[in-house]
Short mmCIF file of C-alpha atoms in Angstrom, two decimals:
data_model
loop_
_atom_site.label_atom_id
_atom_site.label_comp_id
_atom_site.label_asym_id
_atom_site.label_seq_id
_atom_site.Cartn_x
_atom_site.Cartn_y
_atom_site.Cartn_z
CA MET A 191 155.68 -205.87 -55.00
CA GLN A 192 156.96 -202.32 -55.66
CA GLU A 193 157.99 -200.82 -58.94
CA ILE A 194 160.53 -198.16 -59.66
CA GLN A 195 159.96 -196.31 -62.86
CA ILE A 196 163.22 -194.83 -63.87
CA ALA A 197 163.08 -191.13 -64.82
CA ALA A 198 165.96 -188.70 -65.75
CA ASN A 199 167.27 -188.19 -62.31
CA GLU A 200 167.72 -192.01 -61.74
CA ALA A 201 169.07 -192.77 -65.30
CA GLY A 202 172.81 -193.05 -65.93
CA GLN A 203 173.61 -194.92 -62.83
CA ARG A 204 174.06 -198.70 -62.31
CA LEU A 205 171.20 -200.79 -61.11
CA ASP A 206 173.14 -201.79 -57.85
CA LYS A 207 173.83 -198.10 -57.04
CA LEU A 208 170.08 -197.37 -57.28
CA LEU A 209 168.91 -200.31 -55.22
CA ALA A 210 171.71 -199.15 -52.65
CA LYS A 211 169.91 -195.95 -52.27
CA TYR A 212 166.43 -197.30 -52.41
CA LEU A 213 167.12 -200.03 -49.77
CA SER A 214 169.87 -198.11 -48.12
CA GLU A 215 169.85 -200.34 -44.87
CA ALA A 216 170.10 -203.52 -46.73
CA PRO A 217 173.47 -205.49 -47.01
CA LYS A 218 174.92 -205.68 -50.35
CA SER A 219 174.89 -209.34 -50.18
CA PHE A 220 171.13 -209.24 -49.72
CA LEU A 221 170.64 -207.03 -52.87
CA TYR A 222 172.79 -209.29 -55.05
CA LYS A 223 170.99 -212.44 -53.56
CA MET A 224 167.69 -210.96 -54.49
CA LEU A 225 169.12 -210.18 -58.03
CA ARG A 226 170.21 -213.80 -58.58
CA LYS A 227 166.83 -215.22 -57.31
CA LYS A 228 164.95 -212.79 -59.60
CA ASN A 229 163.19 -211.18 -56.64
CA ILE A 230 164.41 -207.85 -58.16
CA VAL A 231 164.22 -207.60 -61.81
CA LEU A 232 165.02 -205.09 -64.62
CA ASN A 233 162.27 -204.74 -67.35
CA GLY A 234 161.04 -208.06 -66.27
CA LYS A 235 164.21 -209.86 -66.75
CA LYS A 236 167.00 -211.19 -64.43
CA ALA A 237 169.71 -208.62 -63.84
CA SER A 238 173.27 -208.65 -62.29
CA GLY A 239 173.15 -205.21 -61.02
CA ASN A 240 175.91 -203.78 -63.18
CA GLU A 241 173.43 -202.62 -65.93
CA LYS A 242 173.35 -198.84 -66.61
CA LEU A 243 169.78 -197.53 -66.15
CA VAL A 244 168.06 -195.32 -68.83
CA ALA A 245 164.89 -193.37 -68.64
CA GLY A 246 161.74 -195.51 -68.93
CA ASP A 247 163.41 -198.73 -67.39
CA SER A 248 161.36 -200.53 -64.76
CA VAL A 249 162.63 -202.14 -61.75
CA LYS A 250 160.40 -204.34 -59.89
CA LEU A 251 160.98 -205.48 -56.21
CA PHE A 252 159.24 -208.86 -55.60
CA LEU A 253 159.60 -208.24 -51.80
CA SER A 254 157.07 -207.83 -49.04
CA ASP A 255 156.09 -204.46 -47.84
CA GLU A 256 157.63 -205.38 -44.49
CA THR A 257 161.02 -206.20 -46.01
CA ILE A 258 161.13 -203.09 -48.09
CA GLN A 259 160.24 -200.97 -45.11
CA LYS A 260 162.78 -202.73 -42.83
CA PHE A 261 165.64 -201.90 -45.44
CA SER A 262 164.39 -198.42 -46.40
CA LYS A 263 165.86 -195.52 -44.32
CA GLU A 264 163.11 -193.15 -43.16
CA ILE A 265 163.19 -189.99 -45.10
CA THR A 266 163.29 -187.03 -42.67
CA VAL A 267 162.74 -183.60 -44.10
CA CYS A 268 163.15 -180.36 -41.99
CA LYS A 269 160.32 -178.17 -42.88
CA SER A 270 161.95 -174.73 -43.38
CA ASN A 271 160.28 -171.36 -42.94
CA ALA A 272 163.31 -169.65 -44.49
CA LYS A 273 162.49 -167.57 -47.68
CA LEU A 274 165.40 -168.24 -50.16
CA ASP A 275 166.54 -165.39 -52.26
CA ILE A 276 166.40 -167.12 -55.52
CA LEU A 277 168.10 -165.38 -58.49
CA TYR A 278 167.39 -167.77 -61.16
CA GLU A 279 165.58 -171.10 -61.61
CA ASP A 280 164.91 -173.66 -64.26
CA ASP A 281 164.39 -177.39 -64.51
CA ASP A 282 167.90 -178.29 -63.72
CA ILE A 283 169.40 -175.66 -61.27
CA LEU A 284 168.57 -172.85 -59.00
CA LEU A 285 170.69 -169.98 -57.95
CA VAL A 286 170.44 -168.66 -54.56
CA ASN A 287 171.87 -165.46 -52.88
CA LYS A 288 172.89 -167.08 -49.53
CA PRO A 289 172.89 -164.80 -46.44
CA ALA A 290 176.00 -164.65 -44.11
CA GLY A 291 175.18 -166.98 -41.20
CA MET A 292 173.65 -169.86 -43.13
CA LEU A 293 175.46 -172.95 -43.56
CA SER A 294 175.88 -174.31 -47.14
CA GLN A 295 175.81 -177.91 -45.86
CA LYS A 296 175.37 -179.68 -42.59
CA ALA A 297 178.32 -179.71 -40.24
CA GLU A 298 176.46 -181.69 -37.58
CA ALA A 299 173.50 -183.98 -37.89
CA LYS A 300 171.21 -181.31 -36.05
CA ASP A 301 172.24 -178.37 -38.49
CA ILE A 302 169.81 -176.91 -40.83
CA SER A 303 171.56 -175.82 -43.98
CA LEU A 304 170.89 -174.44 -47.43
CA VAL A 305 170.42 -177.98 -48.74
CA GLU A 306 167.65 -178.45 -46.18
CA HIS A 307 166.06 -175.12 -47.21
CA LEU A 308 166.27 -176.14 -50.85
CA ILE A 309 164.60 -179.41 -50.35
CA SER A 310 161.91 -178.03 -48.27
CA TYR A 311 161.28 -175.33 -51.10
CA LEU A 312 161.16 -178.02 -53.87
CA LEU A 313 158.74 -180.21 -51.74
CA GLU A 314 156.47 -177.22 -50.95
CA SER A 315 156.35 -175.88 -54.66
CA GLY A 316 155.45 -179.56 -55.70
CA GLN A 317 158.67 -180.07 -57.64
CA LEU A 318 159.80 -182.83 -55.46
CA THR A 319 158.19 -185.58 -53.62
CA ARG A 320 159.30 -187.79 -50.54
CA GLU A 321 159.41 -190.73 -52.78
CA ASN A 322 161.80 -188.82 -55.08
CA LEU A 323 164.23 -188.61 -52.25
CA LYS A 324 164.84 -192.20 -52.01
CA SER A 325 166.83 -192.17 -55.19
CA PHE A 326 167.96 -188.59 -55.70
CA LYS A 327 168.72 -185.75 -53.28
CA PRO A 328 168.99 -182.21 -54.79
CA SER A 329 171.92 -180.53 -53.36
CA ILE A 330 174.51 -177.45 -53.88
CA CYS A 331 177.27 -177.58 -56.42
CA ASN A 332 179.57 -174.90 -54.76
CA ARG A 333 180.07 -174.28 -50.97
CA LEU A 334 180.41 -170.88 -49.30
CA ASP A 335 181.75 -170.51 -45.61
CA ARG A 336 179.01 -170.03 -43.18
CA ASN A 337 179.78 -166.21 -42.76
CA THR A 338 180.25 -165.58 -46.56
CA SER A 339 177.30 -164.40 -48.36
CA GLY A 340 176.36 -164.59 -52.09
CA LEU A 341 175.89 -167.01 -55.07
CA VAL A 342 175.31 -170.62 -54.51
CA VAL A 343 174.34 -173.11 -57.39
CA CYS A 344 171.96 -175.71 -56.51
CA GLY A 345 171.36 -178.76 -58.53
CA LYS A 346 167.59 -179.73 -58.88
CA SER A 347 168.20 -182.46 -61.37
CA LEU A 348 170.99 -185.04 -61.73
CA LYS A 349 171.94 -183.47 -64.96
CA GLY A 350 172.15 -180.06 -63.32
CA LEU A 351 174.02 -181.27 -60.26
CA GLN A 352 176.64 -183.29 -62.38
CA THR A 353 177.09 -180.76 -64.99
CA MET A 354 177.60 -177.76 -62.66
CA GLY A 355 179.79 -179.78 -60.46
CA GLN A 356 182.00 -180.73 -63.32
CA LEU A 357 182.31 -177.00 -64.46
CA PHE A 358 183.30 -175.89 -60.97
CA LYS A 359 185.95 -178.73 -60.98
CA GLU A 360 187.21 -177.94 -64.34
CA ARG A 361 187.20 -174.09 -63.55
CA THR A 362 185.82 -173.32 -66.87
CA LEU A 363 183.09 -170.96 -65.16
CA LYS A 364 184.47 -167.72 -63.66
CA LYS A 365 183.77 -166.75 -60.02
CA TYR A 366 184.10 -163.29 -58.84
CA TYR A 367 183.64 -162.05 -55.19
CA ARG A 368 183.37 -158.60 -53.59
CA CYS A 369 185.15 -157.87 -50.26
CA ILE A 370 186.39 -154.92 -48.11
CA VAL A 371 189.93 -155.40 -46.90
CA ALA A 372 192.17 -153.46 -44.48
CA GLY A 373 194.73 -151.18 -46.01
CA ASN A 374 195.04 -149.31 -49.51
CA VAL A 375 195.20 -151.62 -52.68
CA THR A 376 195.69 -149.31 -55.76
CA GLU A 377 196.61 -151.80 -58.61
CA LYS A 378 195.35 -154.95 -59.87
CA GLN A 379 197.09 -158.03 -58.70
CA TYR A 380 197.67 -161.62 -59.68
CA VAL A 381 199.11 -163.72 -56.81
CA LYS A 382 200.06 -167.41 -56.54
CA GLY A 383 200.89 -169.26 -53.41
CA TYR A 384 200.78 -172.60 -51.62
CA LEU A 385 197.97 -173.28 -48.92
CA ILE A 386 198.48 -175.64 -45.95
CA LYS A 387 195.47 -176.62 -44.04
CA ASP A 388 195.21 -177.38 -40.14
CA GLU A 389 192.20 -179.67 -39.93
CA LYS A 390 192.01 -179.52 -36.23
CA LYS A 391 191.89 -175.57 -36.06
CA ASN A 392 190.07 -175.44 -39.43
CA GLN A 393 192.38 -172.88 -40.52
CA VAL A 394 194.92 -172.42 -43.26
CA THR A 395 198.12 -170.76 -43.99
CA VAL A 396 199.52 -169.47 -47.13
CA SER A 397 203.29 -169.53 -48.20
CA ASP A 398 205.24 -168.51 -51.33
CA THR A 399 207.10 -171.80 -50.99
CA TYR A 400 206.02 -175.30 -51.89
CA PHE A 401 205.55 -177.73 -48.92
CA PRO A 402 204.58 -181.36 -49.01
CA GLU A 403 200.71 -181.79 -48.91
CA SER A 404 200.36 -178.09 -49.65
CA GLN A 405 197.96 -177.01 -52.41
CA GLU A 406 198.75 -174.35 -55.17
CA ILE A 407 196.37 -171.44 -55.19
CA GLU A 408 195.81 -168.58 -57.70
CA THR A 409 193.92 -165.37 -56.87
CA GLU A 410 193.32 -162.21 -58.91
CA TYR A 411 191.99 -158.86 -57.43
CA ARG A 412 191.44 -155.34 -58.49
CA PRO A 413 190.41 -152.31 -56.41
CA ILE A 414 187.09 -150.80 -57.07
CA GLN A 415 186.92 -148.06 -54.58
CA GLN A 416 189.24 -146.60 -51.86
CA LEU A 417 187.63 -146.23 -48.40
CA LYS A 418 188.75 -144.47 -45.27
CA GLN A 419 190.78 -147.36 -43.97
CA GLY A 420 190.42 -149.87 -46.46
CA THR A 421 189.55 -150.92 -50.08
CA LEU A 422 186.61 -152.45 -51.93
CA LEU A 423 187.90 -155.25 -54.05
CA GLU A 424 186.67 -157.43 -56.73
CA VAL A 425 188.45 -160.88 -56.46
CA HIS A 426 188.55 -163.43 -59.21
CA LEU A 427 188.80 -166.73 -57.51
CA ILE A 428 190.80 -168.77 -60.01
CA THR A 429 191.43 -171.87 -57.78
CA GLY A 430 188.83 -172.68 -55.04
CA LYS A 431 190.41 -174.07 -51.87
CA THR A 432 189.31 -173.69 -48.27
CA HIS A 433 189.44 -170.25 -46.96
CA GLN A 434 191.63 -169.34 -49.98
CA ILE A 435 190.40 -165.64 -50.46
CA ARG A 436 190.48 -164.79 -46.85
CA ALA A 437 194.01 -166.30 -46.28
CA HIS A 438 195.54 -165.23 -49.37
CA LEU A 439 194.66 -161.70 -48.92
CA ALA A 440 195.56 -161.59 -45.32
CA SER A 441 199.03 -162.94 -46.22
CA ARG A 442 199.42 -160.02 -48.55
CA GLY A 443 198.54 -157.62 -45.71
CA HIS A 444 195.03 -156.86 -46.66
CA ALA A 445 192.73 -159.12 -44.34
CA ILE A 446 189.21 -159.03 -44.95
CA ILE A 447 187.17 -156.81 -42.59
CA GLY A 448 185.20 -158.69 -40.06
CA ASP A 449 187.39 -161.79 -40.40
CA TYR A 450 188.67 -162.47 -36.85
CA LYS A 451 190.41 -165.74 -37.93
CA TYR A 452 192.79 -164.08 -40.37
CA GLY A 453 192.48 -160.49 -39.69
CA SER A 454 193.21 -157.69 -37.07
CA ARG A 455 191.10 -157.67 -33.73
CA GLU A 456 191.54 -153.94 -33.41
CA ILE A 457 190.27 -153.15 -36.94
CA ASN A 458 187.46 -155.54 -36.80
CA ASP A 459 186.26 -154.39 -33.34
CA ARG A 460 185.90 -150.97 -34.81
CA TYR A 461 183.50 -152.11 -37.58
CA LYS A 462 181.64 -154.35 -35.03
CA LYS A 463 181.05 -151.31 -32.69
CA GLU A 464 180.06 -148.89 -35.40
CA TYR A 465 178.18 -151.07 -37.87
CA GLN A 466 177.28 -154.18 -35.63
CA LEU A 467 179.20 -156.27 -38.15
CA SER A 468 179.35 -160.06 -37.06
CA HIS A 469 180.96 -161.61 -40.10
CA GLN A 470 183.57 -161.15 -42.74
CA LEU A 471 182.71 -158.79 -45.62
CA LEU A 472 183.05 -161.47 -48.27
CA HIS A 473 180.32 -161.98 -50.89
CA ALA A 474 180.23 -164.17 -53.83
CA TYR A 475 179.05 -161.48 -56.44
CA ARG A 476 179.22 -162.84 -59.99
CA LEU A 477 179.21 -166.00 -61.94
CA GLU A 478 180.23 -166.12 -65.55
CA MET A 479 179.13 -169.35 -67.58
CA PRO A 480 181.14 -170.87 -70.35
CA LYS A 481 179.63 -172.53 -73.35
CA THR A 482 177.87 -175.57 -72.26
CA LYS A 483 175.95 -178.07 -74.47
CA GLU A 484 174.54 -180.01 -71.50
CA LEU A 485 172.88 -177.02 -70.19
CA PRO A 486 172.29 -174.68 -73.11
CA GLN A 487 170.06 -172.33 -71.35
CA LEU A 488 173.04 -171.11 -69.16
CA SER A 489 175.45 -171.02 -71.96
CA GLU A 490 177.67 -167.79 -71.70
CA LYS A 491 175.32 -166.28 -69.34
CA MET A 492 176.30 -164.10 -66.40
CA PHE A 493 174.53 -163.98 -62.86
CA VAL A 494 175.00 -161.35 -60.11
CA ALA A 495 174.03 -161.46 -56.62
CA PRO A 496 173.42 -158.01 -55.12
CA LEU A 497 175.39 -156.99 -52.19
CA PRO A 498 173.72 -157.31 -48.66
CA LYS A 499 172.45 -154.04 -47.25
CA GLN A 500 174.86 -153.99 -44.38
CA PHE A 501 177.63 -154.41 -46.75
CA GLN A 502 176.27 -151.45 -48.82
CA LYS A 503 175.82 -149.32 -45.72
CA ILE A 504 179.41 -149.91 -44.70
CA ILE A 505 180.70 -148.79 -48.15
CA GLU A 506 178.64 -145.67 -47.85
CA GLY A 507 179.82 -145.00 -44.28
CA GLU A 508 183.40 -145.60 -45.21
CA SER A 509 183.65 -143.64 -48.33
CA ARG A 510 186.00 -141.00 -48.44
#
């Protein structure tokens, strides 16, 4: 017999959903059969599986250790030696300044991403156990392209993950980026367009005209500093679609420096040669939180991720 004590991270979900995580290799028919036969009980009583769990509930599995082991997926954790640049941390969330080159999430099974680094950090700091990972997995709430640096919000608790995910979805928090673009931008701009994604090429195009299956996008940007052959911009990402900032600015004739997918090879080659630049100069710089009752410790707070050293060096080198 094994017992699962329901804590905050397991509460709020249906019993059958929890069992599907805990015994992830078991067919659903097996789980419901065990519930019917009272081999799995909730608070000592027969359950159907659709009960919503609350903190303090007890789920008992009257199954052999061999059966539980058979249907439990082995928890594999990649031990990470990466030192995260943590900007803020509380019981529910953690803010990381992600370096360019680090994946936000796995693209392939063999990849090691920020999610793996996060879990490794929480395990090593004693905030998480392997047993916890059977029913809840900390993860990220927003995703940056591999070669984009800056602020990523990580959910340490179910409340943190769900609340921040909802705020990003509803666009009630404000996201600001810094980037260096080709050309001279002299005025603040608010631009709208329609984004079309090519899944095979992992590339998007932006049009001023609506097309079927296109997504409406909104981007706002303002110049901060004029450079020799470019402009340092602050970009307010109003909607958040794939490659939106990169493609939207490129469609306006101001591609981000270092972005070979949407920008000029000739210009990018110069920065590569002079500054050994290997990625686009796009950085998730600032996050402004709305009022939030669910996470009052974050209500109306602002968080800033300092620019990477190479980014600052290029600004200095290209200053007029």
